[in-house]
Amino acid sequence: MSSAPFLPTPDALRALARTPHTDCQCSLQRCAGWESITETEWPDAHLQIAATLRDPELYEPTFEEHHPNGTRYDSPEAPVAVKHFPYNRCDVFACTRCQQHVLRYTEFGGYYVDHRARRLDPDTVCDTTD
């Protein structure tokens, strides 16, 4: 479990995402939608954990996705729904160079581990009702 502060609402995540940032040339610029990113591509020296979307009260968060407009999970236009997969299994990182925020989660398959990243755009954070 992450020691970062838990952001329980879309408004809290949107406020964090609206933190001013500048242009950066790091490897995460290509991550408009969920992209696989290897450990060697992850700019660890320039990123620090800012928050988590993992609810500490939930043992097993849902794998249900939220795509009301027919997007796919890896689409840059896909909504960021904090209580839905994969966002409910993410940590939020901030670049120390440009202050851009990026979401990161790790997908585990039968024979693989796949780290994924998505730059955080406040305009894609959505409210959902459960």
mmCIF file with all atom_site columns, C-alpha atoms in Angstrom:
data_model
loop_
_atom_site.group_PDB
_atom_site.id
_atom_site.type_symbol
_atom_site.label_atom_id
_atom_site.label_alt_id
_atom_site.label_comp_id
_atom_site.label_asym_id
_atom_site.label_entity_id
_atom_site.label_seq_id
_atom_site.pdbx_PDB_ins_code
_atom_site.Cartn_x
_atom_site.Cartn_y
_atom_site.Cartn_z
_atom_site.occupancy
_atom_site.B_iso_or_equiv
_atom_site.pdbx_formal_charge
_atom_site.auth_seq_id
_atom_site.auth_comp_id
_atom_site.auth_asym_id
_atom_site.auth_atom_id
_atom_site.pdbx_PDB_model_num
ATOM 1   C CA . MET A 1 1   ? 0.000   0.000   0.000   1.00 0.00 ? 1   MET A CA 1
ATOM 2   C CA . SER A 1 2   ? 1.207   3.477   -0.840  1.00 0.00 ? 2   SER A CA 1
ATOM 3   C CA . SER A 1 3   ? 2.202   5.979   1.821   1.00 0.00 ? 3   SER A CA 1
ATOM 4   C CA . ALA A 1 4   ? 1.056   8.825   -0.459  1.00 0.00 ? 4   ALA A CA 1
ATOM 5   C CA . PRO A 1 5   ? -2.142  10.737  0.329   1.00 0.00 ? 5   PRO A CA 1
ATOM 6   C CA . PHE A 1 6   ? -5.314  9.064   -0.960  1.00 0.00 ? 6   PHE A CA 1
ATOM 7   C CA . LEU A 1 7   ? -7.380  11.138  -3.411  1.00 0.00 ? 7   LEU A CA 1
ATOM 8   C CA . PRO A 1 8   ? -10.933 9.798   -2.992  1.00 0.00 ? 8   PRO A CA 1
ATOM 9   C CA . THR A 1 9   ? -12.797 12.070  -5.428  1.00 0.00 ? 9   THR A CA 1
ATOM 10  C CA . PRO A 1 10  ? -12.607 13.263  -9.005  1.00 0.00 ? 10  PRO A CA 1
ATOM 11  C CA . ASP A 1 11  ? -12.507 16.854  -7.729  1.00 0.00 ? 11  ASP A CA 1
ATOM 12  C CA . ALA A 1 12  ? -9.390  16.153  -5.661  1.00 0.00 ? 12  ALA A CA 1
ATOM 13  C CA . LEU A 1 13  ? -7.659  14.522  -8.631  1.00 0.00 ? 13  LEU A CA 1
ATOM 14  C CA . ARG A 1 14  ? -8.735  17.318  -10.977 1.00 0.00 ? 14  ARG A CA 1
ATOM 15  C CA . ALA A 1 15  ? -7.337  19.938  -8.577  1.00 0.00 ? 15  ALA A CA 1
ATOM 16  C CA . LEU A 1 16  ? -3.995  18.116  -8.479  1.00 0.00 ? 16  LEU A CA 1
ATOM 17  C CA . ALA A 1 17  ? -3.971  17.799  -12.276 1.00 0.00 ? 17  ALA A CA 1
ATOM 18  C CA . ARG A 1 18  ? -4.539  21.539  -12.664 1.00 0.00 ? 18  ARG A CA 1
ATOM 19  C CA . THR A 1 19  ? -1.244  22.313  -10.968 1.00 0.00 ? 19  THR A CA 1
ATOM 20  C CA . PRO A 1 20  ? 0.631   24.481  -13.484 1.00 0.00 ? 20  PRO A CA 1
ATOM 21  C CA . HIS A 1 21  ? 3.323   22.668  -15.423 1.00 0.00 ? 21  HIS A CA 1
ATOM 22  C CA . THR A 1 22  ? 5.788   23.408  -18.188 1.00 0.00 ? 22  THR A CA 1
ATOM 23  C CA . ASP A 1 23  ? 7.001   21.478  -21.221 1.00 0.00 ? 23  ASP A CA 1
ATOM 24  C CA . CYS A 1 24  ? 9.225   18.513  -20.521 1.00 0.00 ? 24  CYS A CA 1
ATOM 25  C CA . GLN A 1 25  ? 11.135  16.240  -22.874 1.00 0.00 ? 25  GLN A CA 1
ATOM 26  C CA . CYS A 1 26  ? 10.993  13.095  -20.750 1.00 0.00 ? 26  CYS A CA 1
ATOM 27  C CA . SER A 1 27  ? 9.914   9.695   -22.034 1.00 0.00 ? 27  SER A CA 1
ATOM 28  C CA . LEU A 1 28  ? 6.424   10.164  -20.601 1.00 0.00 ? 28  LEU A CA 1
ATOM 29  C CA . GLN A 1 29  ? 5.388   12.675  -23.271 1.00 0.00 ? 29  GLN A CA 1
ATOM 30  C CA . ARG A 1 30  ? 4.202   9.777   -25.439 1.00 0.00 ? 30  ARG A CA 1
ATOM 31  C CA . CYS A 1 31  ? 1.836   8.584   -22.693 1.00 0.00 ? 31  CYS A CA 1
ATOM 32  C CA . ALA A 1 32  ? -1.363  10.453  -23.590 1.00 0.00 ? 32  ALA A CA 1
ATOM 33  C CA . GLY A 1 33  ? -3.295  7.194   -23.145 1.00 0.00 ? 33  GLY A CA 1
ATOM 34  C CA . TRP A 1 34  ? -2.182  4.149   -21.181 1.00 0.00 ? 34  TRP A CA 1
ATOM 35  C CA . GLU A 1 35  ? 1.197   3.131   -22.603 1.00 0.00 ? 35  GLU A CA 1
ATOM 36  C CA . SER A 1 36  ? 3.508   0.333   -21.603 1.00 0.00 ? 36  SER A CA 1
ATOM 37  C CA . ILE A 1 37  ? 6.662   1.807   -20.153 1.00 0.00 ? 37  ILE A CA 1
ATOM 38  C CA . THR A 1 38  ? 9.684   -0.200  -19.135 1.00 0.00 ? 38  THR A CA 1
ATOM 39  C CA . GLU A 1 39  ? 11.669  0.434   -15.985 1.00 0.00 ? 39  GLU A CA 1
ATOM 40  C CA . THR A 1 40  ? 14.493  1.838   -18.141 1.00 0.00 ? 40  THR A CA 1
ATOM 41  C CA . GLU A 1 41  ? 12.096  4.354   -19.750 1.00 0.00 ? 41  GLU A CA 1
ATOM 42  C CA . TRP A 1 42  ? 10.503  5.407   -16.441 1.00 0.00 ? 42  TRP A CA 1
ATOM 43  C CA . PRO A 1 43  ? 12.322  8.628   -15.426 1.00 0.00 ? 43  PRO A CA 1
ATOM 44  C CA . ASP A 1 44  ? 12.586  7.585   -11.786 1.00 0.00 ? 44  ASP A CA 1
ATOM 45  C CA . ALA A 1 45  ? 15.162  10.251  -10.912 1.00 0.00 ? 45  ALA A CA 1
ATOM 46  C CA . HIS A 1 46  ? 12.686  12.997  -11.879 1.00 0.00 ? 46  HIS A CA 1
ATOM 47  C CA . LEU A 1 47  ? 9.443   11.619  -10.506 1.00 0.00 ? 47  LEU A CA 1
ATOM 48  C CA . GLN A 1 48  ? 8.117   11.563  -6.999  1.00 0.00 ? 48  GLN A CA 1
ATOM 49  C CA . ILE A 1 49  ? 4.894   10.076  -5.770  1.00 0.00 ? 49  ILE A CA 1
ATOM 50  C CA . ALA A 1 50  ? 2.262   12.752  -5.191  1.00 0.00 ? 50  ALA A CA 1
ATOM 51  C CA . ALA A 1 51  ? -0.869  10.756  -4.353  1.00 0.00 ? 51  ALA A CA 1
ATOM 52  C CA . THR A 1 52  ? -2.643  7.442   -4.741  1.00 0.00 ? 52  THR A CA 1
ATOM 53  C CA . LEU A 1 53  ? -6.059  6.516   -6.088  1.00 0.00 ? 53  LEU A CA 1
ATOM 54  C CA . ARG A 1 54  ? -5.955  3.140   -4.301  1.00 0.00 ? 54  ARG A CA 1
ATOM 55  C CA . ASP A 1 55  ? -8.644  3.154   -1.641  1.00 0.00 ? 55  ASP A CA 1
ATOM 56  C CA . PRO A 1 56  ? -7.034  1.800   1.537   1.00 0.00 ? 56  PRO A CA 1
ATOM 57  C CA . GLU A 1 57  ? -10.447 0.505   2.687   1.00 0.00 ? 57  GLU A CA 1
ATOM 58  C CA . LEU A 1 58  ? -10.922 -1.768  -0.351  1.00 0.00 ? 58  LEU A CA 1
ATOM 59  C CA . TYR A 1 59  ? -9.270  -5.154  -0.357  1.00 0.00 ? 59  TYR A CA 1
ATOM 60  C CA . GLU A 1 60  ? -10.099 -5.906  -3.995  1.00 0.00 ? 60  GLU A CA 1
ATOM 61  C CA . PRO A 1 61  ? -11.059 -2.896  -6.150  1.00 0.00 ? 61  PRO A CA 1
ATOM 62  C CA . THR A 1 62  ? -13.267 -3.478  -9.171  1.00 0.00 ? 62  THR A CA 1
ATOM 63  C CA . PHE A 1 63  ? -11.989 -4.395  -12.624 1.00 0.00 ? 63  PHE A CA 1
ATOM 64  C CA . GLU A 1 64  ? -15.011 -2.658  -14.171 1.00 0.00 ? 64  GLU A CA 1
ATOM 65  C CA . GLU A 1 65  ? -14.072 0.081   -16.640 1.00 0.00 ? 65  GLU A CA 1
ATOM 66  C CA . HIS A 1 66  ? -16.014 3.276   -17.376 1.00 0.00 ? 66  HIS A CA 1
ATOM 67  C CA . HIS A 1 67  ? -16.442 4.170   -21.076 1.00 0.00 ? 67  HIS A CA 1
ATOM 68  C CA . PRO A 1 68  ? -19.794 5.939   -21.592 1.00 0.00 ? 68  PRO A CA 1
ATOM 69  C CA . ASN A 1 69  ? -18.752 7.219   -25.034 1.00 0.00 ? 69  ASN A CA 1
ATOM 70  C CA . GLY A 1 70  ? -17.368 3.954   -26.363 1.00 0.00 ? 70  GLY A CA 1
ATOM 71  C CA . THR A 1 71  ? -13.686 4.697   -25.794 1.00 0.00 ? 71  THR A CA 1
ATOM 72  C CA . ARG A 1 72  ? -11.166 1.992   -25.064 1.00 0.00 ? 72  ARG A CA 1
ATOM 73  C CA . TYR A 1 73  ? -9.067  1.969   -21.917 1.00 0.00 ? 73  TYR A CA 1
ATOM 74  C CA . ASP A 1 74  ? -5.874  2.945   -23.787 1.00 0.00 ? 74  ASP A CA 1
ATOM 75  C CA . SER A 1 75  ? -7.475  5.856   -25.652 1.00 0.00 ? 75  SER A CA 1
ATOM 76  C CA . PRO A 1 76  ? -6.229  9.376   -24.786 1.00 0.00 ? 76  PRO A CA 1
ATOM 77  C CA . GLU A 1 77  ? -9.916  10.437  -24.733 1.00 0.00 ? 77  GLU A CA 1
ATOM 78  C CA . ALA A 1 78  ? -10.923 7.721   -22.251 1.00 0.00 ? 78  ALA A CA 1
ATOM 79  C CA . PRO A 1 79  ? -12.374 9.182   -19.077 1.00 0.00 ? 79  PRO A CA 1
ATOM 80  C CA . VAL A 1 80  ? -10.346 9.034   -15.890 1.00 0.00 ? 80  VAL A CA 1
ATOM 81  C CA . ALA A 1 81  ? -12.860 7.495   -13.476 1.00 0.00 ? 81  ALA A CA 1
ATOM 82  C CA . VAL A 1 82  ? -11.189 7.225   -10.067 1.00 0.00 ? 82  VAL A CA 1
ATOM 83  C CA . LYS A 1 83  ? -13.343 4.349   -8.794  1.00 0.00 ? 83  LYS A CA 1
ATOM 84  C CA . HIS A 1 84  ? -12.969 2.257   -11.956 1.00 0.00 ? 84  HIS A CA 1
ATOM 85  C CA . PHE A 1 85  ? -10.186 0.139   -13.414 1.00 0.00 ? 85  PHE A CA 1
ATOM 86  C CA . PRO A 1 86  ? -7.333  0.866   -13.920 1.00 0.00 ? 86  PRO A CA 1
ATOM 87  C CA . TYR A 1 87  ? -7.456  4.193   -12.068 1.00 0.00 ? 87  TYR A CA 1
ATOM 88  C CA . ASN A 1 88  ? -8.490  2.568   -8.780  1.00 0.00 ? 88  ASN A CA 1
ATOM 89  C CA . ARG A 1 89  ? -5.111  0.776   -8.836  1.00 0.00 ? 89  ARG A CA 1
ATOM 90  C CA . CYS A 1 90  ? -2.953  3.825   -9.648  1.00 0.00 ? 90  CYS A CA 1
ATOM 91  C CA . ASP A 1 91  ? -0.455  6.049   -8.016  1.00 0.00 ? 91  ASP A CA 1
ATOM 92  C CA . VAL A 1 92  ? 0.025   9.632   -9.186  1.00 0.00 ? 92  VAL A CA 1
ATOM 93  C CA . PHE A 1 93  ? 3.543   10.915  -9.753  1.00 0.00 ? 93  PHE A CA 1
ATOM 94  C CA . ALA A 1 94  ? 4.805   14.462  -10.320 1.00 0.00 ? 94  ALA A CA 1
ATOM 95  C CA . CYS A 1 95  ? 7.803   15.357  -12.460 1.00 0.00 ? 95  CYS A CA 1
ATOM 96  C CA . THR A 1 96  ? 10.291  17.452  -10.493 1.00 0.00 ? 96  THR A CA 1
ATOM 97  C CA . ARG A 1 97  ? 11.383  19.197  -13.706 1.00 0.00 ? 97  ARG A CA 1
ATOM 98  C CA . CYS A 1 98  ? 8.045   20.279  -15.173 1.00 0.00 ? 98  CYS A CA 1
ATOM 99  C CA . GLN A 1 99  ? 5.414   19.471  -12.482 1.00 0.00 ? 99  GLN A CA 1
ATOM 100 C CA . GLN A 1 100 ? 3.381   17.366  -14.964 1.00 0.00 ? 100 GLN A CA 1
ATOM 101 C CA . HIS A 1 101 ? 1.427   14.607  -13.219 1.00 0.00 ? 101 HIS A CA 1
ATOM 102 C CA . VAL A 1 102 ? 1.327   11.056  -14.509 1.00 0.00 ? 102 VAL A CA 1
ATOM 103 C CA . LEU A 1 103 ? -0.707  8.033   -13.471 1.00 0.00 ? 103 LEU A CA 1
ATOM 104 C CA . ARG A 1 104 ? 1.001   4.672   -13.139 1.00 0.00 ? 104 ARG A CA 1
ATOM 105 C CA . TYR A 1 105 ? -0.242  1.176   -12.497 1.00 0.00 ? 105 TYR A CA 1
ATOM 106 C CA . THR A 1 106 ? 1.165   -2.272  -13.027 1.00 0.00 ? 106 THR A CA 1
ATOM 107 C CA . GLU A 1 107 ? -0.760  -4.907  -14.920 1.00 0.00 ? 107 GLU A CA 1
ATOM 108 C CA . PHE A 1 108 ? -0.058  -8.470  -13.917 1.00 0.00 ? 108 PHE A CA 1
ATOM 109 C CA . GLY A 1 109 ? -0.705  -11.296 -16.361 1.00 0.00 ? 109 GLY A CA 1
ATOM 110 C CA . GLY A 1 110 ? -0.048  -14.987 -16.132 1.00 0.00 ? 110 GLY A CA 1
ATOM 111 C CA . TYR A 1 111 ? 3.527   -14.646 -17.352 1.00 0.00 ? 111 TYR A CA 1
ATOM 112 C CA . TYR A 1 112 ? 4.244   -10.947 -17.428 1.00 0.00 ? 112 TYR A CA 1
ATOM 113 C CA . VAL A 1 113 ? 4.343   -7.685  -15.538 1.00 0.00 ? 113 VAL A CA 1
ATOM 114 C CA . ASP A 1 114 ? 3.498   -4.592  -17.577 1.00 0.00 ? 114 ASP A CA 1
ATOM 115 C CA . HIS A 1 115 ? 4.032   -1.109  -16.140 1.00 0.00 ? 115 HIS A CA 1
ATOM 116 C CA . ARG A 1 116 ? 1.692   1.422   -17.705 1.00 0.00 ? 116 ARG A CA 1
ATOM 117 C CA . ALA A 1 117 ? 1.668   5.212   -17.567 1.00 0.00 ? 117 ALA A CA 1
ATOM 118 C CA . ARG A 1 118 ? -0.740  7.967   -18.620 1.00 0.00 ? 118 ARG A CA 1
ATOM 119 C CA . ARG A 1 119 ? -0.167  11.703  -18.372 1.00 0.00 ? 119 ARG A CA 1
ATOM 120 C CA . LEU A 1 120 ? -2.889  13.269  -16.265 1.00 0.00 ? 120 LEU A CA 1
ATOM 121 C CA . ASP A 1 121 ? -5.164  15.671  -18.139 1.00 0.00 ? 121 ASP A CA 1
ATOM 122 C CA . PRO A 1 122 ? -7.693  17.424  -15.864 1.00 0.00 ? 122 PRO A CA 1
ATOM 123 C CA . ASP A 1 123 ? -10.197 17.608  -18.725 1.00 0.00 ? 123 ASP A CA 1
ATOM 124 C CA . THR A 1 124 ? -10.479 13.802  -18.837 1.00 0.00 ? 124 THR A CA 1
ATOM 125 C CA . VAL A 1 125 ? -11.212 13.348  -15.113 1.00 0.00 ? 125 VAL A CA 1
ATOM 126 C CA . CYS A 1 126 ? -14.901 12.503  -14.814 1.00 0.00 ? 126 CYS A CA 1
ATOM 127 C CA . ASP A 1 127 ? -17.524 12.096  -12.132 1.00 0.00 ? 127 ASP A CA 1
ATOM 128 C CA . THR A 1 128 ? -19.284 8.741   -11.950 1.00 0.00 ? 128 THR A CA 1
ATOM 129 C CA . THR A 1 129 ? -22.120 7.498   -9.821  1.00 0.00 ? 129 THR A CA 1
ATOM 130 C CA . ASP A 1 130 ? -21.947 4.071   -8.257  1.00 0.00 ? 130 ASP A CA 1
#
